[in-house]
CSV table of C-alpha atoms and ligand atoms in Angstrom, one decimal:
chain,number,residue,atom,x,y,z
A,1,MET,CA,0.0,0.0,0.0
A,2,LYS,CA,1.1,3.6,-0.5
A,3,LEU,CA,1.7,5.4,2.8
A,4,VAL,CA,2.9,8.9,3.7
A,5,PHE,CA,4.4,9.7,7.1
A,6,VAL,CA,4.3,13.3,8.3
A,7,GLY,CA,7.0,14.0,10.8
A,8,THR,CA,10.4,12.2,11.0
A,9,GLY,CA,10.8,12.3,14.7
A,10,TYR,CA,11.2,9.1,16.7
A,11,VAL,CA,7.7,7.7,16.1
A,12,GLY,CA,7.4,8.7,12.4
A,13,LEU,CA,10.9,7.5,11.4
A,14,VAL,CA,10.8,4.2,13.1
A,15,SER,CA,7.3,3.2,12.0
A,16,GLY,CA,7.8,4.6,8.5
A,17,VAL,CA,11.0,2.6,8.1
A,18,MET,CA,9.5,-0.6,9.5
A,19,LEU,CA,6.3,-0.4,7.5
A,20,SER,CA,8.4,0.0,4.4
A,21,HIS,CA,10.4,-3.0,5.5
A,22,ILE,CA,7.2,-5.2,5.5
A,23,GLY,CA,6.6,-4.2,1.9
A,24,HIS,CA,4.6,-0.9,1.8
A,25,ASP,CA,5.7,2.0,-0.3
A,26,VAL,CA,6.5,4.7,2.3
A,27,THR,CA,7.4,8.4,1.9
A,28,CYS,CA,8.5,10.2,5.0
A,29,ILE,CA,7.9,13.9,4.9
A,30,ASP,CA,9.4,16.6,7.2
A,31,THR,CA,9.4,20.3,6.8
A,32,ASN,CA,13.0,20.3,8.2
A,33,GLU,CA,14.8,20.2,4.8
A,34,SER,CA,18.2,19.6,6.3
A,35,LYS,CA,16.9,16.6,8.2
A,36,ILE,CA,15.4,15.2,5.0
A,37,LYS,CA,18.6,15.8,3.1
A,38,SER,CA,20.5,13.8,5.7
A,39,LEU,CA,18.0,11.0,5.7
A,40,GLN,CA,18.3,10.9,1.9
A,41,LYS,CA,22.0,10.4,2.4
A,42,ARG,CA,21.1,7.5,4.8
A,43,GLU,CA,22.1,9.4,7.9
A,44,VAL,CA,19.9,8.4,10.8
A,45,PRO,CA,19.4,11.4,13.3
A,46,ILE,CA,18.6,9.2,16.3
A,47,TYR,CA,20.4,6.3,18.0
A,48,GLU,CA,18.2,3.3,17.7
A,49,PRO,CA,19.8,-0.1,17.4
A,50,GLY,CA,19.1,-1.8,14.1
A,51,LEU,CA,17.2,1.1,12.5
A,52,LYS,CA,19.9,2.1,10.1
A,53,GLU,CA,20.2,-1.4,8.6
A,54,TYR,CA,16.4,-1.5,8.0
A,55,LEU,CA,16.5,2.0,6.5
A,56,ASN,CA,19.3,1.0,4.1
A,57,LYS,CA,17.6,-2.2,3.0
A,58,SER,CA,14.2,-0.4,2.3
A,59,ILE,CA,15.9,2.4,0.4
A,60,ASP,CA,17.8,-0.2,-1.7
A,61,GLN,CA,14.5,-2.0,-2.4
A,62,GLY,CA,12.9,1.2,-3.5
A,63,ASN,CA,10.2,1.1,-0.7
A,64,LEU,CA,11.4,4.1,1.3
A,65,HIS,CA,11.6,7.7,0.2
A,66,PHE,CA,12.2,11.0,2.0
A,67,ALA,CA,10.8,14.3,0.9
A,68,SER,CA,10.2,17.8,2.3
A,69,SER,CA,6.9,18.4,0.6
A,70,PHE,CA,3.7,16.5,-0.3
A,71,LYS,CA,4.2,17.6,-3.9
A,72,ASP,CA,7.0,15.1,-4.2
A,73,VAL,CA,4.6,12.2,-3.6
A,74,ASN,CA,3.0,10.8,-6.8
A,75,GLY,CA,0.1,8.5,-7.2
A,76,LYS,CA,-2.8,7.5,-5.0
A,77,VAL,CA,-2.1,7.4,-1.3
A,78,ASP,CA,-3.9,5.0,0.9
A,79,ALA,CA,-3.1,6.5,4.3
A,80,VAL,CA,-1.3,9.5,5.7
A,81,PHE,CA,0.2,8.8,9.2
A,82,ILE,CA,0.4,11.9,11.3
A,83,CYS,CA,3.5,11.6,13.5
A,84,VAL,CA,4.1,15.1,14.6
A,85,GLY,CA,5.0,16.1,18.2
A,86,THR,CA,2.4,16.8,20.8
A,87,PRO,CA,4.5,18.6,23.4
A,88,SER,CA,3.2,19.6,26.8
A,89,LYS,CA,1.9,23.2,27.2
A,90,GLU,CA,2.6,25.0,30.4
A,91,ASP,CA,-0.6,23.8,31.9
A,92,GLY,CA,0.2,20.2,31.1
A,93,SER,CA,-2.2,19.8,28.2
A,94,ALA,CA,-0.9,18.5,24.9
A,95,ASN,CA,-0.2,21.0,22.2
A,96,LEU,CA,-2.2,19.7,19.2
A,97,ASP,CA,-1.6,22.5,16.8
A,98,ASN,CA,0.8,20.4,14.7
A,99,VAL,CA,-1.7,17.5,14.6
A,100,TYR,CA,-4.5,19.7,13.3
A,101,GLU,CA,-2.3,21.5,10.8
A,102,ALA,CA,-0.7,18.4,9.4
A,103,SER,CA,-4.0,16.6,9.1
A,104,LYS,CA,-5.6,19.5,7.2
A,105,ASP,CA,-2.6,19.9,4.9
A,106,ALA,CA,-2.5,16.2,4.2
A,107,ALA,CA,-6.2,16.0,3.5
A,108,TYR,CA,-6.1,18.9,1.0
A,109,GLU,CA,-3.3,17.1,-0.8
A,110,PHE,CA,-4.6,13.6,-0.7
A,111,PRO,CA,-8.4,13.7,-0.5
A,112,GLU,CA,-8.8,10.0,-0.9
A,113,ALA,CA,-6.4,9.0,1.9
A,114,THR,CA,-7.3,8.0,5.4
A,115,ILE,CA,-5.7,10.3,7.9
A,116,VAL,CA,-4.2,8.0,10.6
A,117,ILE,CA,-3.2,9.8,13.8
A,118,LYS,CA,-0.1,8.1,15.3
A,119,SER,CA,0.9,11.0,17.5
A,120,THR,CA,-0.2,10.5,21.0
A,121,THR,CA,-3.4,12.6,21.2
A,122,PRO,CA,-5.9,13.0,24.1
A,123,PRO,CA,-9.1,11.0,23.7
A,124,GLY,CA,-11.5,13.0,21.5
A,125,THR,CA,-8.9,14.5,19.3
A,126,GLY,CA,-9.4,12.2,16.3
A,127,LYS,CA,-13.1,13.1,16.3
A,128,LYS,CA,-12.3,16.8,16.4
A,129,VAL,CA,-9.9,16.4,13.5
A,130,ARG,CA,-12.6,14.7,11.5
A,131,GLU,CA,-15.0,17.6,12.4
A,132,MET,CA,-12.4,20.1,11.3
A,133,LEU,CA,-11.9,18.3,8.0
A,134,ARG,CA,-15.7,18.2,7.4
A,135,ALA,CA,-15.9,22.0,8.2
A,136,GLU,CA,-13.3,22.5,5.4
A,137,LYS,CA,-15.4,20.3,3.1
A,138,LEU,CA,-12.7,17.6,3.0
A,139,PRO,CA,-13.9,14.0,2.6
A,140,ASN,CA,-11.1,12.2,4.4
A,141,GLU,CA,-11.8,9.7,7.1
A,142,VAL,CA,-9.8,9.7,10.3
A,143,ALA,CA,-8.3,6.8,12.3
A,144,SER,CA,-6.2,6.4,15.4
A,145,ASN,CA,-3.3,4.0,15.5
A,146,PRO,CA,-1.2,4.7,18.6
A,147,GLU,CA,2.4,3.6,18.9
A,148,PHE,CA,3.8,1.3,21.5
A,149,LEU,CA,7.4,1.2,20.5
A,150,SER,CA,9.9,1.8,23.3
A,151,GLU,CA,13.2,3.6,22.5
A,152,GLY,CA,16.2,1.3,22.3
A,153,ASN,CA,14.0,-1.7,21.5
A,154,ALA,CA,11.8,-0.2,18.8
A,155,VAL,CA,12.7,-2.5,15.9
A,156,ASN,CA,11.9,-5.6,18.0
A,157,ASP,CA,8.7,-4.0,19.4
A,158,PHE,CA,7.6,-3.3,15.8
A,159,LEU,CA,8.4,-6.8,14.6
A,160,TYR,CA,6.9,-8.6,17.6
A,161,PRO,CA,4.1,-6.4,18.8
A,162,ASP,CA,2.0,-7.3,21.9
A,163,ARG,CA,-0.9,-5.7,20.1
A,164,ILE,CA,-1.8,-3.4,17.3
A,165,VAL,CA,-4.5,-1.0,18.2
A,166,ILE,CA,-6.6,0.6,15.5
A,167,GLY,CA,-9.4,3.1,16.2
A,168,THR,CA,-11.8,3.8,13.3
A,169,GLN,CA,-15.4,4.8,12.7
A,170,ASP,CA,-15.9,3.7,9.1
A,171,ASP,CA,-15.4,0.5,7.1
A,172,LYS,CA,-13.1,2.0,4.5
A,173,SER,CA,-10.5,3.1,7.1
A,174,LEU,CA,-10.8,-0.2,8.9
A,175,GLY,CA,-10.1,-2.0,5.6
A,176,VAL,CA,-7.1,0.3,4.9
A,177,LEU,CA,-5.6,-0.4,8.4
A,178,GLU,CA,-6.3,-4.1,8.3
A,179,GLY,CA,-4.5,-4.1,4.9
A,180,ILE,CA,-1.5,-2.3,6.3
A,181,TYR,CA,-1.1,-4.8,9.2
A,182,GLU,CA,-2.3,-7.9,7.3
A,183,GLN,CA,1.0,-9.8,7.7
A,184,PHE,CA,0.8,-9.4,11.5
A,185,VAL,CA,-2.8,-10.6,11.6
A,186,ASP,CA,-1.9,-13.6,9.4
A,187,ALA,CA,0.9,-14.4,11.8
A,188,GLY,CA,-1.5,-14.4,14.8
A,189,TYR,CA,-0.7,-11.0,16.4
A,190,ASN,CA,-3.5,-9.2,18.2
A,191,LEU,CA,-5.3,-6.5,16.2
A,192,VAL,CA,-7.5,-4.6,18.6
A,193,LYS,CA,-10.2,-2.9,16.7
A,194,VAL,CA,-12.0,-0.2,18.7
A,195,SER,CA,-13.4,3.3,18.3
A,196,ILE,CA,-11.1,6.3,17.6
A,197,THR,CA,-11.5,7.6,21.1
A,198,SER,CA,-11.0,4.2,22.7
A,199,ALA,CA,-7.7,3.8,20.8
A,200,GLU,CA,-6.5,7.2,22.0
A,201,MET,CA,-7.5,6.2,25.6
A,202,VAL,CA,-5.6,2.9,25.3
A,203,LYS,CA,-2.4,4.8,24.7
A,204,TYR,CA,-2.8,7.2,27.6
A,205,ALA,CA,-4.0,4.5,30.0
A,206,SER,CA,-1.1,2.1,29.0
A,207,ASN,CA,1.6,4.7,29.6
A,208,SER,CA,0.0,6.1,32.7
A,209,PHE,CA,-0.5,2.6,34.2
A,210,LEU,CA,3.2,1.7,33.5
A,211,ALA,CA,4.3,5.0,35.0
A,212,SER,CA,2.2,4.2,38.1
A,213,LYS,CA,3.9,0.8,38.5
A,214,ILE,CA,7.3,2.6,38.5
A,215,ALA,CA,6.2,5.3,40.9
A,216,PHE,CA,4.7,2.7,43.3
A,217,VAL,CA,7.8,0.5,43.3
A,218,ASN,CA,10.0,3.5,44.0
A,219,GLU,CA,7.9,4.3,47.0
A,220,VAL,CA,8.2,0.6,48.2
A,221,ALA,CA,12.0,0.9,47.6
A,222,ASN,CA,12.1,3.9,50.1
A,223,LEU,CA,10.3,1.7,52.6
A,224,CYS,CA,12.7,-1.1,52.0
A,225,GLU,CA,15.6,1.1,52.8
A,226,LYS,CA,14.0,2.0,56.2
A,227,THR,CA,12.9,-1.5,57.1
A,228,GLY,CA,15.9,-3.5,55.8
A,229,ALA,CA,14.0,-5.3,53.1
A,230,ASP,CA,15.6,-5.7,49.6
A,231,ILE,CA,13.6,-4.1,46.8
A,232,ASP,CA,15.0,-6.5,44.1
A,233,ASP,CA,14.0,-9.5,46.3
A,234,VAL,CA,10.6,-7.9,47.0
A,235,THR,CA,9.8,-7.2,43.3
A,236,ARG,CA,10.9,-10.7,42.4
A,237,GLY,CA,8.4,-12.1,44.8
A,238,VAL,CA,5.7,-9.6,43.9
A,239,GLY,CA,6.2,-10.0,40.1
A,240,MET,CA,5.6,-13.8,40.2
A,241,ASP,CA,1.9,-13.1,40.8
A,242,PRO,CA,0.6,-13.3,37.3
A,243,ARG,CA,-2.0,-10.7,38.2
A,244,ILE,CA,0.9,-8.2,38.7
A,245,GLY,CA,3.6,-9.5,36.3
A,246,PRO,CA,7.4,-9.1,36.5
A,247,HIS,CA,7.7,-6.1,34.1
A,248,PHE,CA,8.1,-2.4,35.0
A,249,LEU,CA,8.9,-3.2,38.6
A,250,LYS,CA,12.5,-2.0,38.5
A,251,ALA,CA,13.2,0.7,41.1
A,252,GLY,CA,15.3,3.6,40.0
A,253,PRO,CA,15.7,7.4,39.8
A,254,GLY,CA,12.1,7.8,38.5
A,255,PHE,CA,10.5,7.6,35.1
A,256,GLY,CA,11.5,10.0,32.3
A,257,GLY,CA,11.6,10.2,28.6
A,258,SER,CA,9.5,11.9,26.0
A,259,CYS,CA,6.3,9.9,26.7
A,260,PHE,CA,5.4,9.0,30.3
A,261,PRO,CA,5.9,12.4,31.9
A,262,LYS,CA,4.1,14.2,29.1
A,263,ASP,CA,1.3,11.7,28.7
A,264,ILE,CA,0.4,11.5,32.3
A,265,LEU,CA,0.3,15.3,32.6
A,266,ALA,CA,-2.0,15.4,29.5
A,267,LEU,CA,-4.3,12.8,31.1
A,268,GLN,CA,-4.4,14.7,34.3
A,269,HIS,CA,-5.2,17.9,32.4
A,270,LEU,CA,-8.0,16.1,30.6
A,271,SER,CA,-9.4,14.9,33.9
A,272,HIS,CA,-9.4,18.5,35.2
A,273,GLU,CA,-11.2,19.7,32.0
A,274,LEU,CA,-13.8,17.0,32.5
A,275,ASP,CA,-14.2,17.9,36.1
A,276,GLU,CA,-13.3,14.3,37.1
A,277,GLN,CA,-11.1,13.7,40.1
A,278,CYS,CA,-8.3,11.1,39.5
A,279,PRO,CA,-6.3,10.9,42.7
A,280,THR,CA,-4.2,8.0,41.5
A,281,LEU,CA,-3.0,9.9,38.5
A,282,GLU,CA,-2.3,13.0,40.7
A,283,GLY,CA,-0.4,10.8,43.1
A,284,VAL,CA,1.8,9.2,40.4
A,285,ILE,CA,2.8,12.7,39.1
A,286,ALA,CA,3.6,13.9,42.7
A,287,SER,CA,5.5,10.7,43.5
A,288,ASN,CA,7.7,11.0,40.4
A,289,GLU,CA,8.2,14.7,41.1
A,290,LYS,CA,9.4,13.9,44.6
A,291,ARG,CA,11.8,11.2,43.4
A,292,SER,CA,14.7,13.4,42.4
A,293,LYS,CA,14.3,15.3,45.7
A,294,ASP,CA,14.4,12.0,47.6
A,295,LEU,CA,17.7,11.1,45.8
A,296,LEU,CA,19.2,14.5,46.3
A,297,GLN,CA,18.4,14.2,50.0
A,298,LYS,CA,20.0,10.7,50.3
A,299,ILE,CA,23.2,11.8,48.5
A,300,SER,CA,23.4,15.0,50.5
A,301,SER,CA,23.0,13.3,53.9
A,302,ARG,CA,25.5,10.5,53.1
A,303,LEU,CA,28.1,13.1,51.9
A,304,GLY,CA,27.5,15.5,54.8
A,305,GLY,CA,26.2,18.3,52.5
A,306,LEU,CA,26.9,19.0,48.8
A,307,SER,CA,28.6,22.4,48.9
A,308,GLY,CA,31.9,22.2,47.1
A,309,LYS,CA,31.7,18.4,46.5
A,310,LEU,CA,32.8,17.0,43.2
A,311,ILE,CA,30.3,14.4,41.9
A,312,GLY,CA,31.0,12.1,39.0
A,313,VAL,CA,27.7,11.2,37.2
A,314,LEU,CA,27.5,8.1,35.0
A,315,GLY,CA,24.5,8.2,32.7
A,316,LEU,CA,22.5,11.1,31.3
A,317,THR,CA,19.9,9.5,29.1
A,318,TYR,CA,16.5,8.7,30.6
A,319,LYS,CA,17.3,5.0,30.2
A,320,ALA,CA,19.9,2.9,28.4
A,321,GLY,CA,19.8,2.1,24.7
A,322,THR,CA,19.0,5.7,23.6
A,323,ASP,CA,20.6,9.1,23.1
A,324,ASP,CA,17.4,10.8,24.3
A,325,ILE,CA,17.7,13.0,27.4
A,326,ARG,CA,14.2,14.4,27.3
A,327,SER,CA,12.8,14.6,30.9
A,328,SER,CA,15.7,12.4,32.0
A,329,PRO,CA,15.8,11.9,35.8
A,330,ALA,CA,19.6,12.2,35.5
A,331,ILE,CA,19.3,15.8,34.1
A,332,LYS,CA,16.8,16.7,36.8
A,333,LEU,CA,19.0,15.4,39.6
A,334,ILE,CA,22.1,17.1,38.2
A,335,HIS,CA,20.3,20.5,38.2
A,336,LEU,CA,19.4,19.9,41.9
A,337,LEU,CA,22.9,18.9,42.8
A,338,ILE,CA,24.3,22.0,41.2
A,339,GLU,CA,21.7,24.2,42.9
A,340,ASN,CA,22.9,22.7,46.2
A,341,GLY,CA,26.5,23.6,45.5
A,342,ALA,CA,28.0,20.5,44.0
A,343,TYR,CA,30.3,20.4,40.9
A,344,ILE,CA,29.5,17.8,38.3
A,345,CYS,CA,31.6,15.8,35.9
A,346,ALA,CA,29.3,13.6,33.7
A,347,TYR,CA,29.8,10.8,31.3
A,348,ASP,CA,27.3,9.1,29.0
A,349,PRO,CA,28.2,6.8,26.1
A,350,LYS,CA,25.4,8.2,23.8
A,351,GLY,CA,23.6,11.1,25.4
A,352,GLN,CA,26.5,13.5,25.8
A,353,LYS,CA,25.9,15.5,22.6
A,354,ASN,CA,22.2,16.2,23.5
A,355,ALA,CA,23.1,16.9,27.2
A,356,ARG,CA,25.6,19.6,26.2
A,357,GLU,CA,22.7,21.7,25.1
A,358,GLU,CA,21.0,21.4,28.5
A,359,LEU,CA,23.7,21.3,31.0
A,360,ASN,CA,26.6,23.6,32.0
A,361,VAL,CA,28.8,21.0,33.6
A,362,ASP,CA,32.1,19.2,32.7
A,363,PHE,CA,31.8,16.2,30.5
A,364,ALA,CA,34.2,13.3,30.6
A,365,TYR,CA,35.3,11.0,27.8
A,366,ASP,CA,34.9,7.9,29.8
A,367,TYR,CA,33.8,6.7,33.3
A,368,ARG,CA,37.4,7.0,34.6
A,369,GLU,CA,37.6,10.7,33.9
A,370,ALA,CA,34.2,11.2,35.5
A,371,ALA,CA,35.4,9.5,38.6
A,372,ARG,CA,38.7,11.5,38.8
A,373,GLY,CA,39.0,13.3,42.1
A,374,ALA,CA,35.3,12.8,42.8
A,375,ASP,CA,33.9,12.7,46.3
A,376,ALA,CA,31.2,10.3,45.0
A,377,LEU,CA,30.1,8.6,41.8
A,378,VAL,CA,26.4,8.5,41.0
A,379,ILE,CA,25.0,6.0,38.4
A,380,LEU,CA,21.8,7.2,36.9
A,381,THR,CA,21.5,5.2,33.6
A,382,GLU,CA,21.8,1.4,33.4
A,383,TRP,CA,24.3,1.3,30.5
A,384,ASP,CA,25.8,-2.1,30.3
A,385,GLN,CA,29.3,-0.7,30.3
A,386,PHE,CA,28.7,0.7,33.8
A,387,THR,CA,28.2,-2.8,35.1
A,388,LYS,CA,31.9,-3.5,34.3
A,389,LEU,CA,33.6,-0.7,36.2
A,390,ASP,CA,37.2,-1.5,37.0
A,391,LEU,CA,37.4,-1.4,40.8
A,392,LYS,CA,41.2,-1.0,41.0
A,393,GLU,CA,41.2,1.9,38.6
A,394,LEU,CA,38.3,3.6,40.3
A,395,SER,CA,40.0,3.2,43.7
A,396,GLY,CA,43.0,5.1,42.3
A,397,GLU,CA,40.9,7.8,40.7
A,398,MET,CA,38.4,8.8,43.3
A,399,ASN,CA,38.9,11.2,46.2
A,400,GLN,CA,36.4,9.3,48.3
A,401,LYS,CA,35.3,5.7,47.5
A,402,ILE,CA,31.6,6.3,47.6
A,403,ILE,CA,29.1,5.1,44.9
A,404,PHE,CA,25.4,5.7,44.6
A,405,ASP,CA,24.2,3.0,42.3
A,406,TYR,CA,20.7,4.3,41.5
A,407,ARG,CA,19.9,1.7,38.9
A,408,ASN,CA,21.0,-1.3,41.1
A,409,ILE,CA,23.3,-2.6,38.4
A,410,LEU,CA,26.5,-3.2,40.5
A,411,ASP,CA,27.5,-6.2,42.7
A,412,PRO,CA,27.6,-4.5,46.1
A,413,LYS,CA,29.8,-7.2,47.6
A,414,ALA,CA,32.6,-6.7,45.1
A,415,PHE,CA,32.6,-3.0,45.9
A,416,LYS,CA,32.4,-3.4,49.6
A,417,ASP,CA,35.3,-5.9,49.5
A,418,ALA,CA,37.3,-3.3,47.6
A,419,GLY,CA,36.7,-0.7,50.4
A,420,PHE,CA,33.9,1.3,48.7
A,421,ALA,CA,30.8,2.6,50.4
A,422,ILE,CA,28.0,1.6,48.0
A,423,TYR,CA,24.4,2.8,48.3
A,424,GLN,CA,21.7,1.3,46.1
A,425,ILE,CA,18.0,1.8,45.7
A,426,GLY,CA,15.8,0.0,48.2
A,427,LYS,CA,18.7,-1.8,49.9
A,428,ASN,CA,20.9,-1.2,52.9
B,501,LIG,C1,7.3,4.1,26.7
B,501,LIG,C2,6.5,2.9,26.6
B,501,LIG,O1,7.2,1.8,27.3
B,501,LIG,C3,6.2,2.5,25.1
B,501,LIG,O2,5.3,1.4,25.1
B,501,LIG,C4,5.5,3.7,24.4
B,501,LIG,O3,5.3,3.4,23.1
B,501,LIG,C5,6.4,4.9,24.5
B,501,LIG,O4,6.7,5.2,25.9
B,501,LIG,C6,5.7,6.0,23.9
B,501,LIG,O5,4.7,6.4,24.4
B,501,LIG,O6,6.2,6.4,22.8
B,501,LIG,P1,9.9,4.7,26.4
B,501,LIG,O7,9.6,6.1,26.9
B,501,LIG,O8,10.8,4.5,25.3
B,501,LIG,O9,8.6,3.8,26.1
B,501,LIG,O10,10.7,4.0,27.7
B,501,LIG,P2,10.3,2.9,28.8
B,501,LIG,O11,11.2,1.8,28.6
B,501,LIG,O12,8.9,2.7,28.9
B,501,LIG,O13,10.9,3.7,30.1
B,501,LIG,C7,10.3,4.9,30.5
B,501,LIG,C8,11.0,5.3,31.8
B,501,LIG,O14,10.6,4.5,32.9
B,501,LIG,C9,12.5,5.4,31.8
B,501,LIG,O15,12.9,6.5,32.5
B,501,LIG,C10,12.9,4.1,32.5
B,501,LIG,O16,14.2,4.1,33.1
B,501,LIG,C11,11.8,4.0,33.5
B,501,LIG,N1,11.6,2.6,34.0
B,501,LIG,C12,11.1,1.7,33.2
B,501,LIG,C13,11.9,2.3,35.4
B,501,LIG,O17,12.3,3.2,36.2
B,501,LIG,N2,11.6,1.1,35.8
B,501,LIG,C14,11.1,0.1,35.0
B,501,LIG,O18,10.9,-1.0,35.5
B,501,LIG,C15,10.8,0.4,33.7
């Protein structure tokens, strides 16, 4: 089928590339011409394992094209996927200007195409987009097809989806989306066919629920530290209950990224608009907000204050496997440490370039340099290479042998044996 993707951000690029991989003819459009030129030269602007290989293959097979204007797309288009950003406004609501504008522009250009909203949009948005198109006398139908890819694992998430959710209100769009995902249906994957508004709600409820698991487990971790229980043992025991499940129970520095914090705020804002109290949602937001302050407090009290202390930070991205630092708990905590008088030397294997635009700190070229002369080392992202720190080298580099492992990735015994004080989440 012939598909157009509007927006080559994370969602648009990954899903465009992968849908071209399964045989559709895909053109990815972005108004950012330099980005399109780079993509045409096969330069991938984000770090996502495996994506470049799929992009190269699809371009070679003639299934994937990049353009800066709809005018460059020839022939009848079956669907236009809207993959533009929906950033938080100051009041927490999602800014939908780009969604409306891109949908309208696409509908004028391709009146026969179904407009498929892939951007995360508050329940009710798809319906409003359809009303807007009708007011403009445009005949296009609208559908919602939310994205469940997670950064760093997006290629696998696409190839082996837990479910594909499609929200439609007419048979033609349903047929178009069933056609697009036919191979998955044939292979036995779940296609969840619901209304447009339900599809939008599935996305918000999924992300908010996952965020609530993390916030909850971080609170339990605090209680573990005070009672002497071990959070990893506790979550192992809890997660074996199939009604709970083992996933998303890893305690850490709080949830971040471009999705959870933004989506949960937008759902909260929607609840306020609808005059519906959602105390759980409010609690999750407050709990995650408190998380960085909790960690700051723990570090400060262990170090006897932060003023003038040099802290080596390992990890800047919001999780491993990505170069994305958006709403990263590491960045939040670094700002707090600086406000409280600490000096920071940070290292991240992939996120440093992005972090330089956000942070005015020293950056190291490896973990050893970040540790040099440090009064403490704080691990904030679970990069695999941080699990293999050389204890002898660290001992020689650091001013004080103190480690805060806020991803619980180190073997505490090895560090204690080497004379380090090591503090982890939910353990003592
Ligand atoms: C998330 C969802 O997992 C995807 O399904 C969804 O498609 C995506 O948002 C989106 O809406 O686009 P992502 O933001 O890439 O994906 O990252 P996650 O792996 O979900 O992690 C989010 C945050 O939670 C990270 O800061 C991570 O470190 C934290 N986390 C995750 C924990 O602290 N503990 C866990 O057990 C799991």
